[in-house]
Amino acid sequence: MTFATTAAQSPAVVLTIAGSESTGGAGAQADLRTFQELGVFGIANLTCIVSFDPNDSWNHRFTPVDQQVIAHQLEATTAAYGPASDAVTHPGRPVLDTVKIGMLGSPATIGTVAAALGAGNYRNVVLDPVLICKGQEPGHALDTDQALKVQILPLATFVTPNHFEAESLSGLAITDVESLKAAAIRIHELSGAAVLAKGGVRLAGPDAVDVYYDGDTLEVLSSPKVGEVAVSGAGCSLAAAVTAELAKGATPLAAARTAKEFVTAGIRNRVASGAPFDALWQGGAR
């Protein structure tokens, strides 16, 4: 096999700060596959290891990454590519200005990541606000939720909550498309970020419906449901697709539309396993 020797244009560089999910369906693994499919150079800094327990109804087992290790990952990544990197004296070197935040899992990790984000000058911060990890103690989970809302949400430029997360962030009950619209508007008011609130299969009706709102534009993104059960990695991949498109220069609304199409194709071409859930296939749009 031979490869072209002409120099290719450097791709946009994106970072996901997220957990590792051991079956590969979600988390950093799903993010990196999404980045690759959409033509950006993906980097993953891990915050925790999540493994399902097949001997306990496939509930989560959550192991945090040491805070110093998280800080070291962020330090190395930002030194190599981050907004503070010396791209001026290295012509052609891409600059990392787009980051996706996934599973953080603890107030300590949230503090470490918030400090790193605050020290940078990121053009796009996409927050997939993972609020609950099964297997965590309830009190710890609530502390984590509160820390995420206080420390990370204000730094976000784009937020992609699922049905439960949109209810938690907005304080509103979501039962239909109109209440999903109201939640998206409320989350934008709280954060200032563009919002893609996911109804998915949680809302009744033949279509999987998400709502985009950025303070000016309110748009319902709809596609026929592919089954009535949520697919592992759909939320991660949606946020990662938004991240990739923003890094390439798309507007937030265009990024949301592309991400919706990407995830719908991935759900349609899902991957089955011995686990009681299917996983989205990021190559489904090929």
Coordinates of C-alpha atoms in Angstrom, one line a residue:
M1 CA 0.0 0.0 0.0
T2 CA 1.3 3.5 -0.9
F3 CA 0.4 6.8 0.6
A4 CA 0.5 10.3 -0.8
T5 CA 3.6 12.2 0.1
T6 CA 2.2 15.7 -0.4
A7 CA 1.7 17.6 2.9
A8 CA -1.8 17.5 4.2
Q9 CA -3.4 20.5 5.9
S10 CA -3.2 20.2 9.7
P11 CA -6.6 19.2 11.2
A12 CA -8.3 21.1 13.9
V13 CA -7.3 19.8 17.4
V14 CA -9.9 19.1 20.0
L15 CA -9.7 17.8 23.6
T16 CA -12.2 15.7 25.5
I17 CA -11.9 15.7 29.3
A18 CA -14.0 12.7 30.2
G19 CA -14.1 9.2 31.7
S20 CA -13.1 5.9 30.2
E21 CA -16.1 3.5 29.7
S22 CA -14.8 0.0 29.7
T23 CA -17.2 -1.5 27.1
G24 CA -16.2 1.2 24.6
G25 CA -19.7 2.4 23.9
A26 CA -19.5 5.8 25.7
G27 CA -17.1 8.2 27.3
A28 CA -13.7 9.1 25.9
Q29 CA -13.8 6.1 23.6
A30 CA -17.0 7.4 21.8
D31 CA -15.6 10.9 21.7
L32 CA -12.4 9.9 20.0
R33 CA -14.2 7.8 17.4
T34 CA -16.5 10.7 16.7
F35 CA -13.6 13.1 16.3
Q36 CA -11.9 10.8 13.9
E37 CA -15.0 10.3 11.8
L38 CA -15.5 14.1 11.6
G39 CA -11.9 14.9 10.6
V40 CA -10.4 16.5 13.7
F41 CA -7.4 15.4 15.8
G42 CA -8.8 14.2 19.1
I43 CA -7.0 14.1 22.5
A44 CA -8.5 12.5 25.6
N45 CA -7.6 13.5 29.2
L46 CA -9.2 10.9 31.5
T47 CA -11.0 11.8 34.7
C48 CA -12.3 8.4 35.9
I49 CA -12.7 4.8 34.9
V50 CA -16.3 3.5 34.6
S51 CA -16.9 -0.2 34.3
F52 CA -20.3 -1.9 34.3
D53 CA -20.7 -4.9 36.7
P54 CA -22.2 -7.8 34.8
N55 CA -22.8 -9.5 38.2
D56 CA -24.8 -6.7 39.6
S57 CA -27.4 -5.8 36.9
W58 CA -24.7 -4.0 34.9
N59 CA -24.6 -1.1 37.3
H60 CA -21.7 1.2 37.2
R61 CA -18.4 0.8 39.0
F62 CA -16.7 4.2 39.3
T63 CA -13.0 4.8 40.0
P64 CA -11.7 8.3 40.0
V65 CA -8.3 9.2 38.5
D66 CA -5.9 10.8 41.0
Q67 CA -6.1 14.6 40.9
Q68 CA -2.4 15.1 40.2
V69 CA -2.7 12.7 37.3
I70 CA -5.6 14.7 35.8
A71 CA -3.6 17.9 36.3
H72 CA -0.5 16.4 34.6
Q73 CA -2.6 15.3 31.6
L74 CA -4.0 18.8 31.3
E75 CA -0.6 20.4 31.7
A76 CA 0.9 18.3 28.9
T77 CA -1.9 18.8 26.5
T78 CA -2.1 22.5 26.9
A79 CA 1.7 22.9 26.7
A80 CA 1.7 21.0 23.4
Y81 CA -1.4 22.4 21.8
G82 CA -3.3 24.7 24.1
P83 CA -4.2 28.4 23.7
A84 CA -1.0 29.4 25.5
S85 CA 1.2 27.3 23.2
D86 CA 3.7 29.2 21.1
A87 CA 2.2 28.7 17.7
V88 CA 3.7 31.9 16.3
T89 CA 7.2 30.4 16.4
H90 CA 6.0 27.1 15.0
P91 CA 4.2 27.9 11.8
G92 CA 1.5 25.4 10.9
R93 CA 1.1 24.1 14.4
P94 CA -2.6 23.9 15.2
V95 CA -3.8 25.5 18.4
L96 CA -6.3 23.7 20.7
D97 CA -9.1 26.2 21.4
T98 CA -12.0 23.7 21.5
V99 CA -12.7 21.4 24.4
K100 CA -15.5 19.0 25.4
I101 CA -16.3 18.3 29.0
G102 CA -17.8 14.9 29.8
M103 CA -17.9 12.8 32.9
L104 CA -16.0 14.5 35.8
G105 CA -17.5 12.5 38.7
S106 CA -16.3 14.4 41.8
P107 CA -16.1 17.9 43.2
A108 CA -12.3 17.6 43.4
T109 CA -12.1 16.8 39.7
I110 CA -14.5 19.6 38.8
G111 CA -12.2 22.0 40.7
T112 CA -9.1 20.7 38.9
V113 CA -10.7 21.0 35.5
A114 CA -12.3 24.4 36.2
A115 CA -8.9 25.8 37.1
A116 CA -7.4 24.5 33.9
L117 CA -10.2 25.9 31.8
G118 CA -10.1 29.3 33.6
A119 CA -6.3 29.5 32.9
G120 CA -6.8 29.0 29.2
N121 CA -8.5 31.0 26.5
Y122 CA -10.8 28.5 24.9
R123 CA -13.0 29.6 22.0
N124 CA -15.4 26.7 22.5
V125 CA -16.2 24.8 25.7
V126 CA -18.8 22.2 25.1
L127 CA -20.4 20.8 28.3
D128 CA -22.1 17.4 28.3
P129 CA -23.4 17.8 31.8
V130 CA -23.1 14.3 33.2
L131 CA -24.8 14.7 36.6
I132 CA -25.3 11.2 37.9
C133 CA -23.1 8.1 37.8
K134 CA -24.8 5.0 39.2
G135 CA -22.7 3.5 41.9
Q136 CA -21.8 6.8 43.5
E137 CA -23.1 7.6 47.0
P138 CA -26.2 9.8 46.8
G139 CA -24.7 12.6 48.8
H140 CA -21.5 12.6 46.8
A141 CA -23.5 12.7 43.5
L142 CA -25.5 15.7 44.8
D143 CA -22.2 17.5 45.7
T144 CA -20.9 16.7 42.3
D145 CA -24.0 18.0 40.6
Q146 CA -23.8 21.3 42.5
A147 CA -20.1 21.8 41.9
L148 CA -20.7 21.2 38.1
K149 CA -23.4 23.9 38.0
V150 CA -21.4 26.4 40.0
Q151 CA -17.9 25.9 38.5
I152 CA -18.2 24.4 35.0
L153 CA -21.6 25.6 33.6
P154 CA -20.6 29.3 33.6
L155 CA -17.5 28.5 31.5
A156 CA -19.5 26.6 28.8
T157 CA -20.2 28.1 25.4
F158 CA -22.4 25.1 24.4
V159 CA -24.4 22.7 26.6
T160 CA -25.9 19.4 25.6
P161 CA -28.1 18.1 28.5
N162 CA -30.2 15.0 28.2
H163 CA -33.8 14.8 29.4
F164 CA -32.9 14.2 33.1
E165 CA -30.0 16.8 33.0
A166 CA -32.2 19.4 31.3
E167 CA -34.8 19.0 34.1
S168 CA -32.1 19.3 36.8
L169 CA -30.4 22.3 35.3
S170 CA -33.7 24.2 34.4
G171 CA -35.8 23.1 37.4
L172 CA -38.6 22.4 35.0
A173 CA -40.5 19.1 34.4
I174 CA -40.2 18.1 30.7
T175 CA -43.1 16.1 29.4
D176 CA -43.4 17.3 25.8
V177 CA -41.7 19.4 23.1
E178 CA -43.0 22.7 24.5
S179 CA -41.6 22.0 28.0
L180 CA -38.3 20.9 26.4
K181 CA -38.2 24.3 24.6
A182 CA -38.9 26.1 27.9
A183 CA -36.0 24.1 29.6
A184 CA -33.6 25.0 26.7
I185 CA -34.5 28.7 27.1
R186 CA -34.0 28.5 30.9
I187 CA -30.6 26.8 30.7
H188 CA -29.5 29.5 28.2
E189 CA -30.6 32.2 30.6
L190 CA -28.6 30.5 33.4
S191 CA -25.4 29.9 31.5
G192 CA -25.3 32.2 28.5
A193 CA -24.4 29.2 26.4
A194 CA -26.0 27.8 23.3
V195 CA -28.1 24.8 24.3
L196 CA -29.1 21.6 22.6
A197 CA -31.6 19.9 25.0
K198 CA -32.1 16.3 24.1
G199 CA -35.6 14.8 24.3
G200 CA -34.5 11.7 22.4
V201 CA -36.7 8.6 23.1
R202 CA -37.9 10.0 26.4
L203 CA -40.7 12.0 24.9
A204 CA -43.8 10.3 23.5
G205 CA -44.3 10.3 19.8
P206 CA -42.8 8.8 16.6
D207 CA -39.8 11.2 16.5
A208 CA -36.7 11.7 18.5
V209 CA -36.8 15.5 19.3
D210 CA -34.0 17.8 20.5
V211 CA -34.3 21.6 20.9
Y212 CA -31.6 24.1 20.0
Y213 CA -31.6 27.6 21.6
D214 CA -28.9 30.3 21.6
G215 CA -30.7 33.4 22.8
D216 CA -31.9 34.3 19.2
T217 CA -32.7 31.1 17.4
L218 CA -35.1 28.4 18.7
E219 CA -35.1 25.3 16.5
V220 CA -36.6 21.9 16.9
L221 CA -34.4 19.1 15.5
S222 CA -36.4 16.0 14.8
S223 CA -35.8 12.6 13.2
P224 CA -37.8 9.3 13.3
K225 CA -37.1 7.2 16.3
V226 CA -34.9 4.2 15.8
G227 CA -36.5 2.0 18.5
E228 CA -37.7 3.1 21.9
V229 CA -34.6 2.4 24.0
A230 CA -31.7 4.7 24.6
V231 CA -28.4 3.6 23.0
S232 CA -25.1 3.8 24.8
G233 CA -22.9 6.6 23.6
A234 CA -25.5 8.7 21.9
G235 CA -25.2 11.6 24.2
C236 CA -21.4 11.5 24.3
S237 CA -21.3 11.3 20.5
L238 CA -23.7 14.2 20.0
A239 CA -21.6 16.5 22.2
A240 CA -18.4 15.3 20.6
A241 CA -19.9 15.9 17.1
V242 CA -20.8 19.4 18.1
T243 CA -17.3 19.9 19.4
A244 CA -15.7 18.7 16.2
E245 CA -17.9 20.9 14.0
L246 CA -17.3 24.0 16.1
A247 CA -13.5 23.4 16.0
K248 CA -13.8 23.3 12.2
G249 CA -15.5 26.7 12.2
A250 CA -19.2 25.8 12.0
T251 CA -21.8 28.0 13.6
P252 CA -23.4 26.6 16.8
L253 CA -26.7 25.9 15.0
A254 CA -24.9 24.2 12.0
A255 CA -22.9 22.1 14.5
A256 CA -26.1 21.0 16.2
R257 CA -27.8 20.0 12.9
T258 CA -24.7 18.0 11.8
A259 CA -24.4 16.3 15.2
K260 CA -28.1 15.3 15.1
E261 CA -27.7 13.7 11.7
F262 CA -24.4 12.0 12.7
V263 CA -26.0 10.5 15.9
T264 CA -29.1 9.4 14.1
A265 CA -27.0 7.5 11.6
G266 CA -25.0 6.0 14.4
I267 CA -28.1 4.8 16.2
R268 CA -29.5 3.3 13.1
N269 CA -26.3 1.3 12.7
R270 CA -25.8 0.4 16.3
V271 CA -23.5 -2.3 17.7
A272 CA -25.0 -5.2 19.8
S273 CA -23.1 -7.0 22.6
G274 CA -23.7 -9.3 25.5
A275 CA -24.6 -6.2 27.6
P276 CA -28.3 -5.3 28.0
F277 CA -27.8 -2.2 25.8
D278 CA -26.6 -1.5 22.3
A279 CA -23.9 1.0 21.4
L280 CA -23.9 3.7 18.8
W281 CA -21.5 3.1 15.9
Q282 CA -19.8 6.3 14.9
G283 CA -19.1 4.9 11.4
G284 CA -22.8 4.6 10.8
A285 CA -23.0 7.6 8.4
R286 CA -20.5 6.0 6.0

